[in-house]
Amino acid sequence: MFWKAFVVALIGVFAMFDSRLLGRENFEQPLVVSTLVGLALGDVSKGLLVGATLQLVTMGVVQVGAAVPPDWVLGSVVASAFAILSHTRAQVALTVALPVAVLGQLVAIVVRMLFSSFNGLVNRAIDQGKFRKARNYHIVYGPIIYGLLYFIPVFFAIYLGTDIVTSLVHMIPAWLTDGLTLASKILPAYGFALLMSTMITKKNAVYLFIGFFIAAYGNLSVIGVAIFAVLLAIVLNKFMGNDNSANPEAATAEKADDLDDLEEL
Amino acid sequence: MTEEKQTNKKLRHKFWQFFWRSWAIQTSWNYEAQMNMGFMYGMAPTIDEIYGKEPATPEKLDKKKEAYHRHMAFFNCTPQLTSFVLGLSSAMEEEYAANPDTFDPDSINGVKTSLMGPLSGIGDSLFQGTIKIVAFGLGINMAQQGNIFGPILAMLISIIPSALVTYWGGKWGYLEGKKNIQKLIGNGTINRIMSLMNVIGLMVIGAMIATMIGITTPVKFGKSFVLQKTLDSIFPQMLPLAFTMVMFYLIKKKVNTAWIMVICIVGGILLSVLGIFK
């Protein structure tokens, strides 16, 4: 059991590294993760079945921007190992996957806050001229923390029994889970507000609302709005004419004005 | 001839650096400035090359610190499209080092900021919303029949376009940036591009607020009054916009980041327990 738990935990770490170190190539998708677990535990067909089941459930989960969805990487690793080791049906895996995924979501929120505290440390390291140290926060400490955060819970979940994990997850009161879910929806609002604050001026704020209302009323996806935005930019480019190119100083002066506006806000 | 070959080899090395470092951009994703440390890491080879691994003079050391700090600014973009921004920013950093008097270093972050909105909007929709759905739609079908080629096919469909976009994005951003940036800045075109990119970026952020936050209220009185319906009839996605505006107000009031985070979590739990929002 030790080695089985060890290998499954390593698969979990690899799947998690997908969106951290490998540009999110979809190795983290339940179909791939569960198949790998199936291969490691010697039951490929069960792995494929669990993977397909979980993949269907999570098909609509799109990890975009700052939103933290339930952690299906953690969920599918533990669930497929549980289904294979306890010889239960593939569908039963879902009842394990969901609470584990929600647990992972909560952990993910905490980790991302922890990494916020790195910013100060990195800036201090740069001030001291310790550039390697500054880089290490990103490329060494980040992966190590994430790696351990996956390896330890997956290893013990498999080694000590998935039952314990399930009952532990059930012990978390619903109000806390609901509350943190709401918090994880408010935090992206903060992310978008940060993004806005770097770009917005009184003059161009209207474009934010155009984008918002096209999407809100038109039920248009972001890519749909992006297409309209590009077209609008082409039209605006025509109207802006050659003012900027004829008189670069006027353009920079205008830019300075914009910054003044920003400070007034 | 051999010199040209060596330059080409050096360039290819650079493009692969953009490639891997844009894929590795998320290992320190955080709420404060998202992928900022990852971007700094991606720019590090270029900055080190310009100012030296061990800067020879104190001025150079200061410039190097400045450049590292510059790339610690807020950043968020689809990893596959980040290589383009890395390439372009590298070209601009080299341009700044070559012409420190005429080149405004603020324009580097200006270009970055105005690019990331539209690029991540397009990138996320392409990779997450389109390619992933197609790849795993096919993969699930085969896997349910017990065919191991299901996940393999899904991965092939996922990786090939992703790798191509990442490599060519970095290459294109760097080469075009090097060739045209001086011209673009010289005649003020960059300001125009930036304000147009700003338009696109802001519209996409507006759309993201409308589609990706999803805060609703379960409040209702009796059977006839459902608050969410009333809000929707004023305009849909009103709550996400309201929450974003509150956050924007807090940022403008320069409320400390950690406090905003605490407000989000504690407020989220309270509002949820009280049954006001979900």
XYZ file of C-alpha atoms in Angstrom:
543
model
C 0.000 0.000 0.000
C 2.890 2.344 0.746
C 4.193 2.239 -2.818
C 0.728 2.451 -4.354
C -0.002 5.545 -2.274
C 3.431 6.929 -3.187
C 2.964 6.490 -6.948
C -0.592 7.865 -6.928
C 0.619 10.896 -4.952
C 3.338 11.483 -7.571
C 0.697 11.349 -10.315
C -1.241 13.968 -8.348
C 1.835 16.208 -8.178
C 2.445 15.800 -11.913
C -1.183 16.640 -12.749
C -1.042 19.695 -10.532
C 2.223 20.852 -12.156
C 0.354 20.846 -15.479
C -1.227 24.220 -14.846
C 1.744 25.504 -12.812
C 4.807 24.543 -14.864
C 3.451 23.262 -18.179
C 1.185 26.058 -19.325
C -1.982 24.070 -18.632
C -1.835 21.429 -21.338
C -4.857 19.503 -19.968
C -2.797 16.775 -18.243
C -4.830 17.828 -15.212
C -8.149 16.833 -16.762
C -9.913 13.940 -14.955
C -9.827 11.720 -18.055
C -6.029 11.860 -18.217
C -5.436 11.794 -14.449
C -7.700 8.803 -13.842
C -6.185 6.865 -16.737
C -2.713 7.432 -15.286
C -3.893 6.256 -11.867
C -5.464 3.230 -13.553
C -2.169 2.441 -15.281
C -0.254 2.752 -11.993
C -2.664 0.563 -10.039
C -3.023 -2.032 -12.794
C -6.644 -1.428 -13.787
C -6.636 0.695 -16.931
C -10.214 0.051 -17.958
C -11.563 1.140 -14.554
C -9.354 4.220 -14.752
C -10.744 5.062 -18.179
C -14.323 4.642 -16.950
C -13.853 6.771 -13.830
C -12.043 9.358 -15.937
C -14.809 9.559 -18.516
C -17.454 9.860 -15.773
C -15.654 12.652 -13.940
C -14.702 14.386 -17.176
C -18.353 14.642 -18.152
C -19.194 16.270 -14.834
C -16.363 18.791 -15.087
C -16.607 19.537 -18.803
C -18.126 22.931 -18.125
C -15.472 23.941 -15.608
C -13.346 26.564 -17.277
C -10.488 27.852 -15.223
C -10.237 31.469 -16.231
C -8.804 34.524 -14.590
C -8.924 34.608 -10.852
C -11.817 32.229 -10.187
C -10.984 29.151 -8.127
C -13.269 26.263 -9.117
C -13.452 23.012 -7.123
C -10.123 21.228 -7.449
C -10.941 18.353 -9.793
C -7.269 17.356 -10.073
C -7.208 16.395 -6.412
C -10.751 15.048 -6.656
C -10.089 12.751 -9.593
C -6.760 11.420 -8.287
C -8.247 10.362 -4.959
C -11.555 9.202 -6.411
C -10.098 7.005 -9.137
C -7.583 5.430 -6.723
C -10.411 4.791 -4.281
C -12.662 3.261 -6.949
C -9.893 0.946 -8.167
C -8.560 -0.080 -4.748
C -11.982 -0.708 -3.208
C -13.419 -2.316 -6.373
C -16.479 -0.076 -6.460
C -18.317 1.082 -9.543
C -16.975 4.022 -11.525
C -20.033 6.157 -10.729
C -19.456 5.795 -6.986
C -16.169 7.627 -7.442
C -18.121 10.832 -7.946
C -19.333 10.852 -4.336
C -15.704 10.826 -3.222
C -14.460 13.218 -5.875
C -16.853 16.055 -5.095
C -16.055 16.582 -1.394
C -12.325 16.147 -2.045
C -12.521 18.671 -4.881
C -14.235 21.186 -2.603
C -11.606 20.586 0.073
C -8.915 21.204 -2.534
C -10.648 24.420 -3.553
C -10.423 25.744 -0.003
C -6.736 24.820 0.214
C -6.086 26.501 -3.143
C -7.558 29.779 -1.882
C -5.307 29.693 1.179
C -2.186 28.922 -0.910
C -2.860 31.795 -3.262
C -3.085 34.115 -0.295
C 0.164 32.705 1.074
C 1.853 33.463 -2.239
C 0.643 37.073 -1.980
C 3.042 37.442 0.928
C 5.923 36.438 -1.386
C 5.575 39.745 -3.238
C 7.091 41.725 -0.386
C 9.896 39.194 0.058
C 10.751 39.197 -3.645
C 10.815 42.995 -3.814
C 13.110 43.073 -0.789
C 15.429 40.503 -2.379
C 15.629 42.632 -5.534
C 16.445 45.724 -3.467
C 19.271 43.794 -1.846
C 20.544 42.726 -5.264
C 19.829 39.055 -4.553
C 18.350 38.293 -7.952
C 18.645 34.525 -7.764
C 16.817 34.537 -4.456
C 14.096 36.700 -5.990
C 13.669 34.238 -8.859
C 13.697 31.244 -6.524
C 10.486 32.330 -4.835
C 8.777 31.699 -8.136
C 10.598 28.747 -9.626
C 11.723 26.807 -6.524
C 9.508 27.594 -3.528
C 6.284 27.805 -5.543
C 6.558 24.288 -7.040
C 7.832 22.806 -3.738
C 4.898 24.203 -1.758
C 2.385 23.117 -4.382
C 4.083 19.725 -4.700
C 3.944 19.042 -0.966
C 0.391 20.337 -0.754
C -0.624 17.660 -3.227
C 1.729 14.877 -2.298
C 0.970 14.791 1.441
C -2.851 14.730 1.379
C -3.054 12.310 -1.572
C -0.473 9.982 -0.027
C -2.212 9.857 3.351
C -5.679 9.702 1.822
C -4.713 6.544 -0.077
C -2.432 5.123 2.622
C -4.790 5.608 5.570
C -7.959 5.006 3.660
C -10.245 7.140 1.629
C -13.027 6.578 4.180
C -11.312 8.838 6.647
C -10.997 11.621 4.104
C -14.644 11.343 3.187
C -15.770 11.484 6.808
C -13.381 14.386 7.509
C -14.831 16.302 4.613
C -18.305 15.621 5.939
C -17.285 17.169 9.252
C -16.757 20.595 7.663
C -19.989 22.449 8.358
C -21.985 23.408 5.287
C -22.153 27.055 6.281
C -18.366 27.310 6.155
C -18.129 25.645 2.747
C -20.899 27.859 1.379
C -19.286 30.938 2.862
C -15.888 30.181 1.358
C -17.544 29.463 -1.977
C -19.107 32.927 -1.903
C -15.749 34.386 -0.867
C -14.122 32.659 -3.834
C -16.626 34.445 -6.088
C -15.962 37.825 -4.489
C -12.180 37.460 -4.775
C -12.294 37.405 -8.614
C -14.303 40.644 -8.431
C -11.299 42.046 -6.591
C -9.007 40.687 -9.316
C -11.000 42.350 -12.068
C -11.112 45.600 -10.072
C -7.305 45.516 -9.811
C -7.073 44.980 -13.544
C -9.457 47.887 -14.130
C -7.565 50.196 -11.831
C -4.435 49.864 -13.983
C -6.262 50.628 -17.214
C -9.237 52.847 -16.577
C -9.555 56.619 -16.974
C -12.637 58.817 -17.022
C -12.431 58.946 -20.805
C -12.297 55.222 -21.476
C -14.469 53.878 -18.625
C -17.389 53.733 -21.051
C -15.779 50.813 -22.913
C -15.836 48.677 -19.775
C -19.566 49.181 -19.543
C -20.088 48.517 -23.243
C -18.328 45.174 -22.792
C -20.242 44.406 -19.618
C -23.682 45.115 -21.044
C -23.064 43.317 -24.335
C -22.181 40.205 -22.326
C -24.901 40.689 -19.682
C -27.799 41.362 -22.039
C -26.586 39.487 -25.094
C -25.433 36.394 -23.181
C -22.345 36.685 -25.312
C -19.186 34.823 -24.321
C -15.936 36.666 -23.678
C -14.619 35.682 -27.095
C -17.772 37.146 -28.676
C -17.245 40.428 -26.887
C -13.544 40.332 -27.803
C -14.507 40.116 -31.498
C -16.820 43.130 -31.145
C -14.081 44.969 -29.255
C -11.548 44.372 -32.023
C -14.029 45.593 -34.624
C -14.809 48.666 -32.531
C -11.087 49.341 -32.181
C -10.711 49.212 -35.959
C -13.537 51.734 -36.361
C -12.093 53.990 -33.641
C -8.719 53.794 -35.330
C -10.287 55.350 -38.436
C -11.769 58.221 -36.429
C -8.599 58.873 -34.491
C -7.138 59.649 -37.912
C -3.553 60.719 -38.070
C -3.657 63.113 -35.126
C -1.258 61.078 -33.068
C 1.195 60.336 -35.817
C 1.236 63.935 -37.008
C 1.832 65.318 -33.545
C 3.462 62.902 -31.114
C 3.759 65.565 -28.415
C 0.015 66.092 -28.344
C -0.395 62.373 -27.898
C 1.939 62.181 -24.913
C 0.373 65.291 -23.410
C -2.986 63.613 -23.685
C -1.607 60.562 -21.960
C -0.405 62.699 -19.064
C -3.890 64.183 -18.773
C -5.335 60.728 -18.505
C -3.095 59.965 -15.574
C -4.247 63.161 -13.857
C -7.814 62.046 -14.308
C -6.951 58.751 -12.717
C -5.639 60.406 -9.599
C -8.758 62.496 -9.217
C -10.905 59.384 -9.108
C 28.180 32.604 -42.219
C 29.207 30.921 -38.984
C 28.479 34.135 -37.134
C 24.996 34.162 -38.577
C 24.563 30.556 -37.542
C 25.616 31.442 -34.015
C 23.171 34.331 -33.830
C 20.436 32.038 -35.036
C 21.354 29.491 -32.392
C 21.299 32.201 -29.736
C 17.930 33.423 -30.962
C 16.460 29.927 -30.923
C 17.717 29.533 -27.363
C 15.940 32.794 -26.501
C 12.677 31.648 -28.098
C 12.762 28.404 -26.144
C 13.324 30.427 -22.970
C 10.201 32.446 -23.737
C 8.434 29.144 -24.410
C 9.272 27.343 -21.166
C 9.080 30.367 -18.943
C 5.656 31.333 -20.231
C 4.467 27.800 -19.541
C 5.942 27.982 -16.031
C 4.288 31.298 -15.255
C 1.760 30.070 -12.698
C 3.840 28.438 -9.950
C 3.437 31.488 -7.725
C -0.019 32.677 -8.777
C -1.304 34.943 -6.027
C -4.236 37.206 -5.290
C -2.186 40.354 -4.994
C -0.642 40.610 -8.432
C -1.444 37.219 -9.977
C 1.345 36.107 -12.359
C 3.755 38.948 -11.605
C 6.586 36.802 -10.168
C 6.254 34.437 -13.114
C 6.602 37.298 -15.554
C 9.636 38.626 -13.698
C 11.134 35.127 -13.927
C 10.395 35.086 -17.663
C 12.147 38.426 -18.170
C 15.140 37.533 -15.979
C 17.394 36.064 -18.752
C 16.895 39.151 -20.924
C 17.554 41.563 -18.061
C 20.597 39.563 -16.923
C 21.935 39.589 -20.474
C 21.495 43.343 -20.819
C 22.931 44.476 -17.472
C 25.176 41.490 -16.748
C 24.756 38.640 -14.294
C 27.063 40.533 -11.937
C 26.565 44.170 -13.009
C 29.910 45.854 -13.485
C 28.924 49.328 -12.288
C 26.556 50.593 -9.578
C 24.523 52.376 -12.276
C 24.011 49.101 -14.069
C 23.037 47.399 -10.829
C 20.438 50.086 -10.197
C 19.105 49.722 -13.728
C 18.918 45.978 -13.227
C 17.014 46.326 -9.953
C 14.713 48.788 -11.639
C 14.040 46.342 -14.473
C 13.344 43.470 -12.065
C 10.951 45.681 -10.106
C 9.307 46.825 -13.324
C 8.281 43.284 -14.153
C 6.868 42.617 -10.686
C 3.796 44.614 -11.723
C 0.389 42.950 -11.898
C 0.215 40.442 -14.723
C -2.304 37.863 -15.841
C -2.542 36.191 -19.208
C -3.117 32.775 -20.742
C 0.237 30.935 -20.419
C 0.361 30.059 -24.113
C 0.010 33.703 -25.149
C 2.349 35.041 -22.464
C 5.366 34.127 -24.610
C 4.272 36.804 -27.083
C 4.237 39.408 -24.313
C 7.597 38.124 -23.022
C 9.091 38.419 -26.516
C 7.756 41.915 -27.054
C 8.794 43.099 -23.571
C 12.282 41.657 -24.080
C 12.660 43.542 -27.342
C 11.497 46.711 -25.576
C 13.894 46.198 -22.644
C 16.766 45.843 -25.114
C 15.583 48.960 -26.916
C 15.472 50.870 -23.628
C 18.986 49.716 -22.714
C 20.242 50.863 -26.120
C 18.461 54.255 -26.042
C 17.893 55.121 -22.381
C 17.366 58.819 -23.156
C 14.693 58.562 -25.801
C 12.834 55.447 -24.706
C 10.271 55.724 -21.925
C 10.502 52.566 -19.787
C 6.945 53.093 -18.555
C 5.750 52.190 -22.023
C 6.977 48.595 -21.445
C 4.456 48.018 -18.670
C 1.954 50.102 -20.590
C 2.137 47.723 -23.519
C 2.032 44.693 -21.185
C -1.053 45.963 -19.384
C -2.929 46.799 -22.511
C -2.087 43.443 -24.089
C -2.999 41.093 -21.268
C -6.735 41.785 -21.238
C -7.428 41.015 -24.885
C -4.825 38.235 -25.059
C -6.156 36.332 -22.049
C -9.724 36.814 -23.217
C -8.856 35.291 -26.559
C -6.431 32.689 -25.164
C -8.714 31.348 -22.450
C -11.617 31.114 -24.859
C -9.442 29.367 -27.423
C -7.651 26.852 -25.184
C -10.165 26.349 -22.371
C -13.400 27.048 -24.144
C -12.799 25.540 -27.554
C -9.833 23.183 -27.849
C -10.429 21.518 -24.476
C -14.099 20.874 -25.229
C -13.350 19.382 -28.660
C -10.412 17.274 -27.428
C -12.211 15.776 -24.437
C -15.536 15.482 -26.223
C -13.788 13.056 -28.558
C -11.685 11.518 -25.772
C -14.624 10.675 -23.494
C -16.360 8.816 -26.287
C -13.386 6.507 -26.890
C -12.632 6.085 -23.186
C -16.181 4.945 -22.425
C -15.609 2.089 -24.884
C -12.475 1.209 -22.914
C -10.130 2.563 -25.559
C -6.933 4.015 -24.103
C -6.475 6.143 -27.218
C -9.244 8.373 -25.831
C -7.032 10.283 -23.392
C -4.041 10.047 -25.753
C -6.013 11.650 -28.580
C -7.345 14.320 -26.201
C -3.776 15.190 -25.159
C -2.536 15.355 -28.746
C -5.334 17.739 -29.717
C -4.531 19.798 -26.609
C -0.743 19.977 -26.822
C -0.017 20.514 -30.510
C -1.811 23.861 -31.020
C -0.715 24.989 -27.563
C 2.988 24.356 -28.279
C 2.826 25.967 -31.722
C 1.101 29.099 -30.412
C 3.583 29.422 -27.524
C 6.718 29.071 -29.660
C 5.615 31.249 -32.567
C 4.071 33.804 -30.232
C 7.393 34.406 -28.457
C 9.348 34.476 -31.704
C 6.925 36.828 -33.395
C 6.649 39.166 -30.410
C 10.428 39.481 -30.132
C 11.275 39.895 -33.815
C 8.413 42.266 -34.611
C 9.079 44.168 -31.408
C 12.733 44.634 -32.323
C 12.008 45.672 -35.864
C 9.093 48.008 -35.346
C 9.118 49.301 -31.798
C 11.345 52.314 -32.567
C 9.199 53.240 -35.520
C 6.032 52.752 -33.483
C 7.270 54.936 -30.655
C 8.842 57.517 -32.949
C 5.573 58.585 -34.519
C 3.261 58.096 -31.570
C 1.649 54.999 -33.047
C 2.325 53.111 -29.823
C 0.117 55.503 -27.899
C -2.636 54.941 -30.369
C -2.179 51.171 -30.235
C -2.171 51.326 -26.448
C -5.391 53.276 -26.255
C -7.035 50.991 -28.800
C -5.789 47.924 -26.928
C -7.169 49.591 -23.807
C -10.583 49.746 -25.458
C -10.432 46.047 -26.292
C -9.054 45.168 -22.862
C -11.685 47.104 -20.968
C -14.510 45.653 -23.035
C -13.222 42.147 -22.387
C -12.868 42.832 -18.653
C -16.435 44.144 -18.695
C -17.519 40.913 -20.354
C -15.563 38.838 -17.820
C -17.266 40.637 -14.946
C -20.613 39.785 -16.544
C -19.829 36.132 -17.271
C -17.353 34.831 -14.721
C -18.225 36.040 -11.234
C -21.735 34.617 -10.807
C -22.746 36.037 -7.429
C -26.514 35.737 -6.930
C -28.928 36.342 -4.089
C -31.346 33.747 -2.698
C -33.417 36.411 -0.902
C -37.179 36.139 -1.376
C -40.307 37.169 0.474
C -43.202 34.784 0.140
C -43.739 33.322 -3.285
C -44.185 36.517 -5.217
C -41.034 38.489 -4.503
C -37.756 36.952 -5.624
C -35.023 39.567 -5.285
C -32.771 38.039 -7.945
C -35.588 38.303 -10.510
C -36.100 41.957 -9.655
C -32.386 42.650 -9.964
C -32.266 40.793 -13.285
C -35.155 42.880 -14.562
C -33.218 46.068 -13.830
C -30.210 44.603 -15.602
C -28.679 41.137 -15.601
C -25.440 40.423 -13.717
C -26.035 43.489 -11.561
C -24.488 41.911 -8.443
C -21.149 40.967 -10.042
C -20.827 44.527 -11.349
C -21.761 45.978 -7.960
C -19.185 43.805 -6.165
C -16.477 44.747 -8.667
C -17.285 48.435 -8.199
C -17.073 48.107 -4.422
C -13.660 46.444 -4.807
C -12.603 49.168 -7.253
C -13.635 51.795 -4.728
C -11.600 50.083 -1.985
C -8.547 49.946 -4.284
C -8.944 53.631 -5.170
C -9.186 54.428 -1.446
C -5.854 52.591 -1.160
C -7.175 50.096 1.365
C -4.451 47.568 2.182
C -4.510 44.396 0.059
C -4.519 42.085 3.059
C -7.504 43.928 4.478
C -9.421 43.621 1.227
C -8.689 39.891 1.287
C -9.947 39.605 4.870
C -13.035 41.602 3.955
C -13.686 39.232 1.026
C -13.384 36.065 3.131
C -15.081 37.204 6.333
C -17.666 39.159 4.361
C -18.250 36.152 2.108
C -18.872 33.848 5.064
C -21.106 36.371 6.832
C -23.174 37.213 3.764
C -23.556 33.536 2.979
C -24.572 32.592 6.526
C -27.090 35.438 6.596
C -28.448 34.088 3.318
C -28.041 37.362 1.472
C -25.780 36.206 -1.364
C -24.553 32.926 -2.708
